[in-house]
PDB file of C-alpha atoms in Angstrom:
ATOM      1  CA  UNK R1193      31.188  90.732 -13.481  1.00  0.00           C
ATOM      2  CA  UNK R1194      34.197  88.466 -13.781  1.00  0.00           C
ATOM      3  CA  UNK R1195      37.238  89.424 -15.996  1.00  0.00           C
ATOM      4  CA  UNK R1196      37.879  87.548 -19.055  1.00  0.00           C
ATOM      5  CA  UNK R1197      41.421  86.575 -17.662  1.00  0.00           C
ATOM      6  CA  UNK R1198      39.648  84.638 -14.560  1.00  0.00           C
ATOM      7  CA  UNK R1199      39.813  80.830 -14.743  1.00  0.00           C
ATOM      8  CA  UNK R1200      36.376  79.151 -15.650  1.00  0.00           C
ATOM      9  CA  UNK R1201      34.844  78.155 -12.339  1.00  0.00           C
ATOM     10  CA  UNK R1202      32.855  75.131 -12.502  1.00  0.00           C
ATOM     11  CA  UNK R1203      30.107  73.933 -10.412  1.00  0.00           C
ATOM     12  CA  UNK R1204      29.397  76.705  -7.882  1.00  0.00           C
ATOM     13  CA  UNK R1205      25.648  77.256  -8.353  1.00  0.00           C
ATOM     14  CA  UNK R1206      25.511  80.414  -6.642  1.00  0.00           C
ATOM     15  CA  UNK R1207      27.490  82.314  -9.481  1.00  0.00           C
ATOM     16  CA  UNK R1208      25.041  82.312 -12.475  1.00  0.00           C
ATOM     17  CA  UNK R1209      26.976  84.635 -14.528  1.00  0.00           C
ATOM     18  CA  UNK R1210      30.151  82.200 -15.324  1.00  0.00           C
ATOM     19  CA  UNK R1211      31.116  81.370 -18.564  1.00  0.00           C
ATOM     20  CA  UNK R1212      30.574  77.677 -19.682  1.00  0.00           C
ATOM     21  CA  UNK R1213      33.936  76.103 -20.835  1.00  0.00           C
ATOM     22  CA  UNK R1214      33.727  75.091 -24.825  1.00  0.00           C
ATOM     23  CA  UNK R1215      32.827  71.503 -25.770  1.00  0.00           C
ATOM     24  CA  UNK R1216      35.444  68.858 -25.585  1.00  0.00           C
ATOM     25  CA  UNK R1217      36.543  67.824 -28.380  1.00  0.00           C
ATOM     26  CA  UNK R1218      39.680  65.211 -29.591  1.00  0.00           C
ATOM     27  CA  UNK R1219      43.055  66.829 -30.367  1.00  0.00           C
ATOM     28  CA  UNK R1220      43.986  66.428 -34.057  1.00  0.00           C
ATOM     29  CA  UNK R1221      47.414  64.872 -32.413  1.00  0.00           C
ATOM     30  CA  UNK R1222      46.727  61.300 -31.615  1.00  0.00           C
ATOM     31  CA  UNK R1223      48.278  58.206 -31.662  1.00  0.00           C
ATOM     32  CA  UNK R1224      49.050  56.368 -35.369  1.00  0.00           C
ATOM     33  CA  UNK R1225      46.189  53.657 -34.747  1.00  0.00           C
ATOM     34  CA  UNK R1226      43.524  55.894 -33.850  1.00  0.00           C
ATOM     35  CA  UNK R1227      40.898  57.555 -36.226  1.00  0.00           C
ATOM     36  CA  UNK R1228      38.912  60.428 -34.901  1.00  0.00           C
ATOM     37  CA  UNK R1229      35.260  61.201 -36.626  1.00  0.00           C
ATOM     38  CA  UNK R1230      34.941  64.553 -38.151  1.00  0.00           C
ATOM     39  CA  UNK R1231      33.068  65.915 -34.890  1.00  0.00           C
ATOM     40  CA  UNK R1232      35.972  65.292 -33.222  1.00  0.00           C
ATOM     41  CA  UNK R1233      33.894  63.518 -30.240  1.00  0.00           C
ATOM     42  CA  UNK R1234      34.759  59.813 -31.071  1.00  0.00           C
ATOM     43  CA  UNK R1235      38.002  58.108 -31.247  1.00  0.00           C
ATOM     44  CA  UNK R1236      38.525  54.451 -32.858  1.00  0.00           C
ATOM     45  CA  UNK R1237      41.850  52.451 -32.733  1.00  0.00           C
ATOM     46  CA  UNK R1238      41.472  50.692 -36.264  1.00  0.00           C
ATOM     47  CA  UNK R1239      44.178  48.034 -35.875  1.00  0.00           C
ATOM     48  CA  UNK R1240      46.532  46.471 -33.278  1.00  0.00           C
ATOM     49  CA  UNK R1241      46.196  47.128 -29.137  1.00  0.00           C
ATOM     50  CA  UNK R1242      48.468  50.260 -29.191  1.00  0.00           C
ATOM     51  CA  UNK R1243      49.217  53.488 -30.634  1.00  0.00           C
ATOM     52  CA  UNK R1244      45.833  54.404 -29.269  1.00  0.00           C
ATOM     53  CA  UNK R1245      46.646  57.524 -27.434  1.00  0.00           C
ATOM     54  CA  UNK R1246      44.274  60.692 -27.672  1.00  0.00           C
ATOM     55  CA  UNK R1247      44.150  64.220 -26.144  1.00  0.00           C
ATOM     56  CA  UNK R1248      42.034  67.103 -25.310  1.00  0.00           C
ATOM     57  CA  UNK R1249      42.045  69.556 -28.134  1.00  0.00           C
ATOM     58  CA  UNK R1250      42.124  72.450 -25.195  1.00  0.00           C
ATOM     59  CA  UNK R1251      43.011  72.224 -21.681  1.00  0.00           C
ATOM     60  CA  UNK R1252      40.969  71.531 -19.330  1.00  0.00           C
ATOM     61  CA  UNK R1253      39.702  74.355 -17.134  1.00  0.00           C
ATOM     62  CA  UNK R1254      39.639  74.078 -13.001  1.00  0.00           C
ATOM     63  CA  UNK R1255      36.405  71.290 -12.405  1.00  0.00           C
ATOM     64  CA  UNK R1256      35.921  70.472 -15.716  1.00  0.00           C
ATOM     65  CA  UNK R1257      35.468  66.812 -16.699  1.00  0.00           C
ATOM     66  CA  UNK R1258      36.626  65.464 -19.457  1.00  0.00           C
ATOM     67  CA  UNK R1259      34.084  62.507 -19.586  1.00  0.00           C
ATOM     68  CA  UNK R1260      34.494  59.454 -22.042  1.00  0.00           C
ATOM     69  CA  UNK R1261      32.021  56.424 -22.775  1.00  0.00           C
ATOM     70  CA  UNK R1262      33.266  53.058 -23.726  1.00  0.00           C
ATOM     71  CA  UNK R1263      31.279  52.519 -26.791  1.00  0.00           C
ATOM     72  CA  UNK R1264      33.072  49.485 -28.443  1.00  0.00           C
ATOM     73  CA  UNK R1265      35.367  46.578 -26.798  1.00  0.00           C
ATOM     74  CA  UNK R1266      37.641  44.112 -28.862  1.00  0.00           C
ATOM     75  CA  UNK R1267      38.271  40.964 -27.349  1.00  0.00           C
ATOM     76  CA  UNK R1268      41.311  38.593 -27.538  1.00  0.00           C
ATOM     77  CA  UNK R1269      43.586  41.718 -25.597  1.00  0.00           C
ATOM     78  CA  UNK R1270      44.676  42.070 -22.369  1.00  0.00           C
ATOM     79  CA  UNK R1271      44.402  45.485 -20.532  1.00  0.00           C
ATOM     80  CA  UNK R1272      41.774  48.300 -20.563  1.00  0.00           C
ATOM     81  CA  UNK R1273      41.366  52.408 -21.119  1.00  0.00           C
ATOM     82  CA  UNK R1274      43.827  54.474 -19.294  1.00  0.00           C
ATOM     83  CA  UNK R1275      43.253  57.912 -18.493  1.00  0.00           C
ATOM     84  CA  UNK R1276      44.967  61.137 -16.978  1.00  0.00           C
ATOM     85  CA  UNK R1277      46.305  64.479 -17.637  1.00  0.00           C
ATOM     86  CA  UNK R1278      49.310  66.120 -18.927  1.00  0.00           C
ATOM     87  CA  UNK R1279      51.129  69.360 -18.810  1.00  0.00           C
ATOM     88  CA  UNK R1280      52.686  68.831 -22.205  1.00  0.00           C
ATOM     89  CA  UNK R1281      51.076  70.001 -25.240  1.00  0.00           C
ATOM     90  CA  UNK R1282      50.248  67.585 -27.671  1.00  0.00           C
ATOM     91  CA  UNK R1283      51.338  69.759 -30.544  1.00  0.00           C
ATOM     92  CA  UNK R1284      54.681  69.892 -29.541  1.00  0.00           C
ATOM     93  CA  UNK R1285      55.319  66.210 -29.300  1.00  0.00           C
ATOM     94  CA  UNK R1286      58.016  65.374 -31.847  1.00  0.00           C
ATOM     95  CA  UNK R1287      55.863  61.706 -32.034  1.00  0.00           C
ATOM     96  CA  UNK R1288      53.091  60.540 -30.296  1.00  0.00           C
ATOM     97  CA  UNK R1289      54.422  57.820 -28.172  1.00  0.00           C
ATOM     98  CA  UNK R1290      53.329  53.977 -28.388  1.00  0.00           C
ATOM     99  CA  UNK R1291      51.512  53.783 -25.036  1.00  0.00           C
ATOM    100  CA  UNK R1292      50.862  56.259 -21.885  1.00  0.00           C
ATOM    101  CA  UNK R1293      52.233  53.641 -19.757  1.00  0.00           C
ATOM    102  CA  UNK R1294      55.116  54.054 -19.211  1.00  0.00           C
ATOM    103  CA  UNK R1295      55.998  56.064 -22.775  1.00  0.00           C
ATOM    104  CA  UNK R1296      54.005  59.047 -22.402  1.00  0.00           C
ATOM    105  CA  UNK R1297      54.652  59.174 -18.640  1.00  0.00           C
ATOM    106  CA  UNK R1298      58.282  58.696 -18.902  1.00  0.00           C
ATOM    107  CA  UNK R1299      58.471  62.261 -20.725  1.00  0.00           C
ATOM    108  CA  UNK R1300      57.507  63.837 -17.273  1.00  0.00           C
ATOM    109  CA  UNK R1301      54.625  66.207 -16.117  1.00  0.00           C
ATOM    110  CA  UNK R1302      52.237  63.341 -16.806  1.00  0.00           C
ATOM    111  CA  UNK R1303      49.832  61.570 -14.435  1.00  0.00           C
ATOM    112  CA  UNK R1304      48.103  58.449 -16.100  1.00  0.00           C
ATOM    113  CA  UNK R1305      46.065  55.571 -14.515  1.00  0.00           C
ATOM    114  CA  UNK R1306      45.092  52.464 -15.971  1.00  0.00           C
ATOM    115  CA  UNK R1307      41.139  52.216 -14.912  1.00  0.00           C
ATOM    116  CA  UNK R1308      40.325  50.154 -11.935  1.00  0.00           C
ATOM    117  CA  UNK R1309      37.667  50.558  -9.753  1.00  0.00           C
ATOM    118  CA  UNK R1310      40.557  50.839  -6.864  1.00  0.00           C
ATOM    119  CA  UNK R1311      43.326  52.473  -8.272  1.00  0.00           C
ATOM    120  CA  UNK R1312      46.340  54.479  -6.442  1.00  0.00           C
ATOM    121  CA  UNK R1313      44.437  56.592  -4.009  1.00  0.00           C
ATOM    122  CA  UNK R1314      47.146  59.077  -3.042  1.00  0.00           C
ATOM    123  CA  UNK R1315      46.412  60.198   1.148  1.00  0.00           C
ATOM    124  CA  UNK R1316      47.150  63.799   2.344  1.00  0.00           C
ATOM    125  CA  UNK R1317      50.498  63.888   3.773  1.00  0.00           C
ATOM    126  CA  UNK R1318      49.160  64.580   7.157  1.00  0.00           C
ATOM    127  CA  UNK R1319      47.265  61.291   6.790  1.00  0.00           C
ATOM    128  CA  UNK R1320      48.311  57.959   6.707  1.00  0.00           C
ATOM    129  CA  UNK R1321      47.420  55.458   3.768  1.00  0.00           C
ATOM    130  CA  UNK R1322      45.764  53.271   6.109  1.00  0.00           C
ATOM    131  CA  UNK R1323      43.635  55.896   7.096  1.00  0.00           C
ATOM    132  CA  UNK R1324      42.808  57.690   4.138  1.00  0.00           C
ATOM    133  CA  UNK R1325      38.864  57.518   3.615  1.00  0.00           C
ATOM    134  CA  UNK R1326      37.460  55.203   0.754  1.00  0.00           C
ATOM    135  CA  UNK R1327      34.870  56.795  -1.205  1.00  0.00           C
ATOM    136  CA  UNK R1328      31.365  55.681  -0.102  1.00  0.00           C
ATOM    137  CA  UNK R1329      28.757  54.438  -2.312  1.00  0.00           C
ATOM    138  CA  UNK R1330      25.114  55.033  -1.436  1.00  0.00           C
ATOM    139  CA  UNK R1331      22.367  52.732  -1.959  1.00  0.00           C
ATOM    140  CA  UNK R1332      21.780  54.724  -5.332  1.00  0.00           C
ATOM    141  CA  UNK R1333      23.794  56.984  -6.566  1.00  0.00           C
ATOM    142  CA  UNK R1334      21.256  59.090  -8.513  1.00  0.00           C
ATOM    143  CA  UNK R1335      19.768  60.135  -5.468  1.00  0.00           C
ATOM    144  CA  UNK R1336      21.885  63.170  -4.825  1.00  0.00           C
ATOM    145  CA  UNK R1337      22.044  64.981  -8.362  1.00  0.00           C
ATOM    146  CA  UNK R1338      25.327  66.624  -8.077  1.00  0.00           C
ATOM    147  CA  UNK R1339      28.869  64.932  -7.382  1.00  0.00           C
ATOM    148  CA  UNK R1340      31.005  66.951  -4.833  1.00  0.00           C
ATOM    149  CA  UNK R1341      34.568  67.207  -5.525  1.00  0.00           C
ATOM    150  CA  UNK R1342      36.384  69.271  -3.342  1.00  0.00           C
ATOM    151  CA  UNK R1343      35.164  72.550  -4.305  1.00  0.00           C
ATOM    152  CA  UNK R1344      33.110  71.743  -7.125  1.00  0.00           C
ATOM    153  CA  UNK R1345      29.767  70.476  -7.649  1.00  0.00           C
ATOM    154  CA  UNK R1346      29.260  68.537 -10.639  1.00  0.00           C
ATOM    155  CA  UNK R1347      25.667  67.637 -12.004  1.00  0.00           C
ATOM    156  CA  UNK R1348      25.707  63.635 -11.782  1.00  0.00           C
ATOM    157  CA  UNK R1349      23.328  62.862 -14.636  1.00  0.00           C
ATOM    158  CA  UNK R1350      25.077  62.401 -17.532  1.00  0.00           C
ATOM    159  CA  UNK R1351      28.483  60.989 -15.285  1.00  0.00           C
ATOM    160  CA  UNK R1352      26.418  57.630 -15.313  1.00  0.00           C
ATOM    161  CA  UNK R1353      26.534  55.295 -18.222  1.00  0.00           C
ATOM    162  CA  UNK R1354      23.415  53.874 -19.352  1.00  0.00           C
ATOM    163  CA  UNK R1355      22.697  50.784 -21.861  1.00  0.00           C
ATOM    164  CA  UNK R1356      21.269  51.154 -25.163  1.00  0.00           C
ATOM    165  CA  UNK R1357      17.480  50.358 -24.773  1.00  0.00           C
ATOM    166  CA  UNK R1358      16.386  47.091 -25.116  1.00  0.00           C
ATOM    167  CA  UNK R1359      14.716  43.988 -23.403  1.00  0.00           C
ATOM    168  CA  UNK R1360      16.943  44.649 -19.973  1.00  0.00           C
ATOM    169  CA  UNK R1361      17.781  47.961 -20.081  1.00  0.00           C
ATOM    170  CA  UNK R1362      15.703  48.986 -17.269  1.00  0.00           C
ATOM    171  CA  UNK R1363      17.768  46.361 -14.998  1.00  0.00           C
ATOM    172  CA  UNK R1364      20.967  47.356 -16.659  1.00  0.00           C
ATOM    173  CA  UNK R1365      20.731  51.141 -15.982  1.00  0.00           C
ATOM    174  CA  UNK R1366      20.545  50.345 -12.284  1.00  0.00           C
ATOM    175  CA  UNK R1367      23.701  48.544 -12.383  1.00  0.00           C
ATOM    176  CA  UNK R1368      25.212  51.639 -14.040  1.00  0.00           C
ATOM    177  CA  UNK R1369      23.657  53.651 -11.227  1.00  0.00           C
ATOM    178  CA  UNK R1370      25.009  51.692  -8.451  1.00  0.00           C
ATOM    179  CA  UNK R1371      28.450  51.026 -10.197  1.00  0.00           C
ATOM    180  CA  UNK R1372      28.156  47.792  -9.529  1.00  0.00           C
ATOM    181  CA  UNK R1373      29.498  46.902 -13.383  1.00  0.00           C
ATOM    182  CA  UNK R1374      33.277  46.790 -14.116  1.00  0.00           C
ATOM    183  CA  UNK R1375      34.364  50.261 -14.954  1.00  0.00           C
ATOM    184  CA  UNK R1376      35.365  49.354 -18.536  1.00  0.00           C
ATOM    185  CA  UNK R1377      32.081  47.650 -19.150  1.00  0.00           C
ATOM    186  CA  UNK R1378      30.721  49.135 -22.744  1.00  0.00           C
ATOM    187  CA  UNK R1379      28.541  52.022 -21.841  1.00  0.00           C
ATOM    188  CA  UNK R1380      30.757  52.891 -18.802  1.00  0.00           C
ATOM    189  CA  UNK R1381      31.227  56.375 -18.293  1.00  0.00           C
ATOM    190  CA  UNK R1382      35.078  57.573 -17.221  1.00  0.00           C
ATOM    191  CA  UNK R1383      36.323  61.441 -16.575  1.00  0.00           C
ATOM    192  CA  UNK R1384      39.209  63.282 -15.374  1.00  0.00           C
ATOM    193  CA  UNK R1385      39.464  66.457 -13.895  1.00  0.00           C
ATOM    194  CA  UNK R1386      41.585  68.534 -11.680  1.00  0.00           C
ATOM    195  CA  UNK R1387      40.788  70.669  -8.741  1.00  0.00           C
ATOM    196  CA  UNK R1388      43.436  73.629  -7.870  1.00  0.00           C
ATOM    197  CA  UNK R1389      44.435  73.957  -4.010  1.00  0.00           C
ATOM    198  CA  UNK R1390      45.469  76.941  -2.253  1.00  0.00           C
ATOM    199  CA  UNK R1391      49.219  76.272  -2.749  1.00  0.00           C
ATOM    200  CA  UNK R1392      49.016  76.592  -5.992  1.00  0.00           C
ATOM    201  CA  UNK R1393      48.883  72.760  -6.917  1.00  0.00           C
ATOM    202  CA  UNK R1394      46.168  70.666  -7.860  1.00  0.00           C
ATOM    203  CA  UNK R1395      44.886  67.139  -7.559  1.00  0.00           C
ATOM    204  CA  UNK R1396      43.595  64.924 -10.287  1.00  0.00           C
ATOM    205  CA  UNK R1397      40.340  62.965  -9.857  1.00  0.00           C
ATOM    206  CA  UNK R1398      38.953  60.061 -11.853  1.00  0.00           C
ATOM    207  CA  UNK R1399      35.241  59.679 -11.862  1.00  0.00           C
ATOM    208  CA  UNK R1400      33.945  56.009 -13.050  1.00  0.00           C
ATOM    209  CA  UNK R1401      29.809  56.519 -13.538  1.00  0.00           C
ATOM    210  CA  UNK R1402      29.070  59.119 -11.557  1.00  0.00           C
ATOM    211  CA  UNK R1403      31.778  58.054  -8.650  1.00  0.00           C
ATOM    212  CA  UNK R1404      34.728  59.798  -7.357  1.00  0.00           C
ATOM    213  CA  UNK R1405      37.346  57.437  -6.936  1.00  0.00           C
ATOM    214  CA  UNK R1406      39.153  60.088  -4.842  1.00  0.00           C
ATOM    215  CA  UNK R1407      42.439  61.871  -5.733  1.00  0.00           C
ATOM    216  CA  UNK R1408      44.813  59.805  -7.880  1.00  0.00           C
ATOM    217  CA  UNK R1409      47.733  62.139  -7.971  1.00  0.00           C
ATOM    218  CA  UNK R1410      48.372  65.410  -6.018  1.00  0.00           C
ATOM    219  CA  UNK R1411      50.869  68.028  -6.827  1.00  0.00           C
ATOM    220  CA  UNK R1412      49.903  68.700 -10.501  1.00  0.00           C
ATOM    221  CA  UNK R1413      51.125  72.410 -11.776  1.00  0.00           C
ATOM    222  CA  UNK R1414      47.947  74.110 -11.380  1.00  0.00           C
ATOM    223  CA  UNK R1415      49.342  77.121 -13.114  1.00  0.00           C
ATOM    224  CA  UNK R1416      50.023  75.227 -16.204  1.00  0.00           C
ATOM    225  CA  UNK R1417      47.755  74.091 -19.159  1.00  0.00           C
ATOM    226  CA  UNK R1418      46.840  70.530 -18.275  1.00  0.00           C
ATOM    227  CA  UNK R1419      45.205  68.549 -21.499  1.00  0.00           C
ATOM    228  CA  UNK R1420      43.194  65.226 -20.827  1.00  0.00           C
ATOM    229  CA  UNK R1421      44.750  62.027 -22.064  1.00  0.00           C
ATOM    230  CA  UNK R1422      43.046  59.059 -23.294  1.00  0.00           C
ATOM    231  CA  UNK R1423      44.748  55.684 -23.996  1.00  0.00           C
ATOM    232  CA  UNK R1424      42.309  53.413 -26.132  1.00  0.00           C
ATOM    233  CA  UNK R1425      44.325  50.188 -25.189  1.00  0.00           C
ATOM    234  CA  UNK R1426      43.996  46.602 -25.720  1.00  0.00           C
ATOM    235  CA  UNK R1427      40.327  45.780 -25.045  1.00  0.00           C
ATOM    236  CA  UNK R1428      39.142  49.072 -25.400  1.00  0.00           C
ATOM    237  CA  UNK R1429      38.504  49.648 -29.180  1.00  0.00           C
ATOM    238  CA  UNK R1430      36.342  53.075 -29.255  1.00  0.00           C
ATOM    239  CA  UNK R1431      35.058  56.059 -27.085  1.00  0.00           C
ATOM    240  CA  UNK R1432      32.865  59.097 -27.435  1.00  0.00           C
ATOM    241  CA  UNK R1433      33.082  62.233 -25.495  1.00  0.00           C
ATOM    242  CA  UNK R1434      30.127  62.975 -23.687  1.00  0.00           C
ATOM    243  CA  UNK R1435      29.323  66.751 -22.686  1.00  0.00           C
ATOM    244  CA  UNK R1436      28.113  68.206 -19.329  1.00  0.00           C
ATOM    245  CA  UNK R1437      26.150  71.210 -18.093  1.00  0.00           C
ATOM    246  CA  UNK R1438      27.936  72.878 -15.665  1.00  0.00           C
ATOM    247  CA  UNK R1439      25.341  76.203 -14.840  1.00  0.00           C
ATOM    248  CA  UNK R1440      21.661  75.595 -14.714  1.00  0.00           C
ATOM    249  CA  UNK R1441      20.119  72.702 -16.555  1.00  0.00           C
ATOM    250  CA  UNK R1442      18.814  73.459 -20.078  1.00  0.00           C
ATOM    251  CA  UNK R1443      14.962  72.970 -20.462  1.00  0.00           C
ATOM    252  CA  UNK R1444      15.594  70.010 -22.774  1.00  0.00           C
ATOM    253  CA  UNK R1445      17.528  68.577 -20.156  1.00  0.00           C
ATOM    254  CA  UNK R1446      14.935  69.098 -17.569  1.00  0.00           C
ATOM    255  CA  UNK R1447      12.152  67.773 -19.942  1.00  0.00           C
ATOM    256  CA  UNK R1448      14.321  64.671 -20.371  1.00  0.00           C
ATOM    257  CA  UNK R1449      14.769  64.328 -16.558  1.00  0.00           C
ATOM    258  CA  UNK R1450      10.845  64.779 -15.704  1.00  0.00           C
ATOM    259  CA  UNK R1451       9.985  62.376 -18.475  1.00  0.00           C
ATOM    260  CA  UNK R1452      12.379  59.792 -17.519  1.00  0.00           C
ATOM    261  CA  UNK R1453      11.280  59.805 -13.853  1.00  0.00           C
ATOM    262  CA  UNK R1454       7.510  59.633 -15.310  1.00  0.00           C
ATOM    263  CA  UNK R1455       7.868  56.038 -16.583  1.00  0.00           C
ATOM    264  CA  UNK R1456       8.623  52.692 -15.606  1.00  0.00           C
ATOM    265  CA  UNK R1457      11.766  52.546 -17.670  1.00  0.00           C
ATOM    266  CA  UNK R1458      12.933  54.041 -21.122  1.00  0.00           C
ATOM    267  CA  UNK R1459      11.041  51.547 -23.375  1.00  0.00           C
ATOM    268  CA  UNK R1460       7.937  52.865 -22.074  1.00  0.00           C
ATOM    269  CA  UNK R1461       9.059  56.438 -23.530  1.00  0.00           C
ATOM    270  CA  UNK R1462       7.875  54.816 -26.992  1.00  0.00           C
ATOM    271  CA  UNK R1463       4.413  54.797 -25.823  1.00  0.00           C
ATOM    272  CA  UNK R1464       4.471  58.671 -25.156  1.00  0.00           C
ATOM    273  CA  UNK R1465       2.631  60.998 -27.333  1.00  0.00           C
ATOM    274  CA  UNK R1466       5.605  63.316 -28.139  1.00  0.00           C
ATOM    275  CA  UNK R1467       7.569  64.236 -30.940  1.00  0.00           C
ATOM    276  CA  UNK R1468      10.375  61.170 -31.976  1.00  0.00           C
ATOM    277  CA  UNK R1469      13.493  64.006 -31.347  1.00  0.00           C
ATOM    278  CA  UNK R1470      12.250  64.178 -27.828  1.00  0.00           C
ATOM    279  CA  UNK R1471      11.999  60.421 -27.255  1.00  0.00           C
ATOM    280  CA  UNK R1472      15.494  59.603 -28.986  1.00  0.00           C
ATOM    281  CA  UNK R1473      16.649  62.460 -26.822  1.00  0.00           C
ATOM    282  CA  UNK R1474      15.143  60.778 -23.689  1.00  0.00           C
ATOM    283  CA  UNK R1475      16.428  57.389 -24.597  1.00  0.00           C
ATOM    284  CA  UNK R1476      19.998  57.585 -25.775  1.00  0.00           C
ATOM    285  CA  UNK R1477      21.484  60.938 -23.956  1.00  0.00           C
TER     286      UNK R1477
END
């Protein structure tokens, strides 16, 4: 059995007895315009376009994805969500900066990027940038149940955004699965994680609707606690955390997958003879 002091190792299916990381929550320290709900899983910017910085309550484990879904947008502002990691403990900040870029980054030990589909990919030192491979997008991302990022395998199911059930939800869901919608669209799911390397550093990866965008930053201090950073900036008004399962999927999740694959689209779930709670779980989660 692994020692308690060992880091949580996620995404290795041949190790069934590994500990699951705690559920992700937002840190009580956040920007002046942010309101976090009592569960700690939803953050909303209540005014202006700035002072929207949020952090993870706990440092991330290697391979653990801090995953947020964009719940609300606000027209009239220019700019979108920003995402990254910091080695700064939010509890030690004298004041939460107004912006992640450049204010928080200028404090050092912080790596944050504005979300776009093709953002600041960092090539290996032995590979020129022009030769750095571009992540390929298969015809349907959900054909492969796991997303492989360096040494980690992450169940892809919840990484992909899903529309709210409605007349065209079966069409919108395909657009999320193919990742052809703008990454900052409502219901898009955006995640950040780090992958340790043998030299003691780590690579930071950003995931958009189940697609790895490649390493965004290299040389992060893997031995230091790394907190997720989410800047609910400008046109992004509200985000909620999505929890992932890293070990064997739960019976509830397996039932949901079987039901979803047995119907034409999610609206057909209402016609099944199932408890309402199970129907809602299949339609919304």
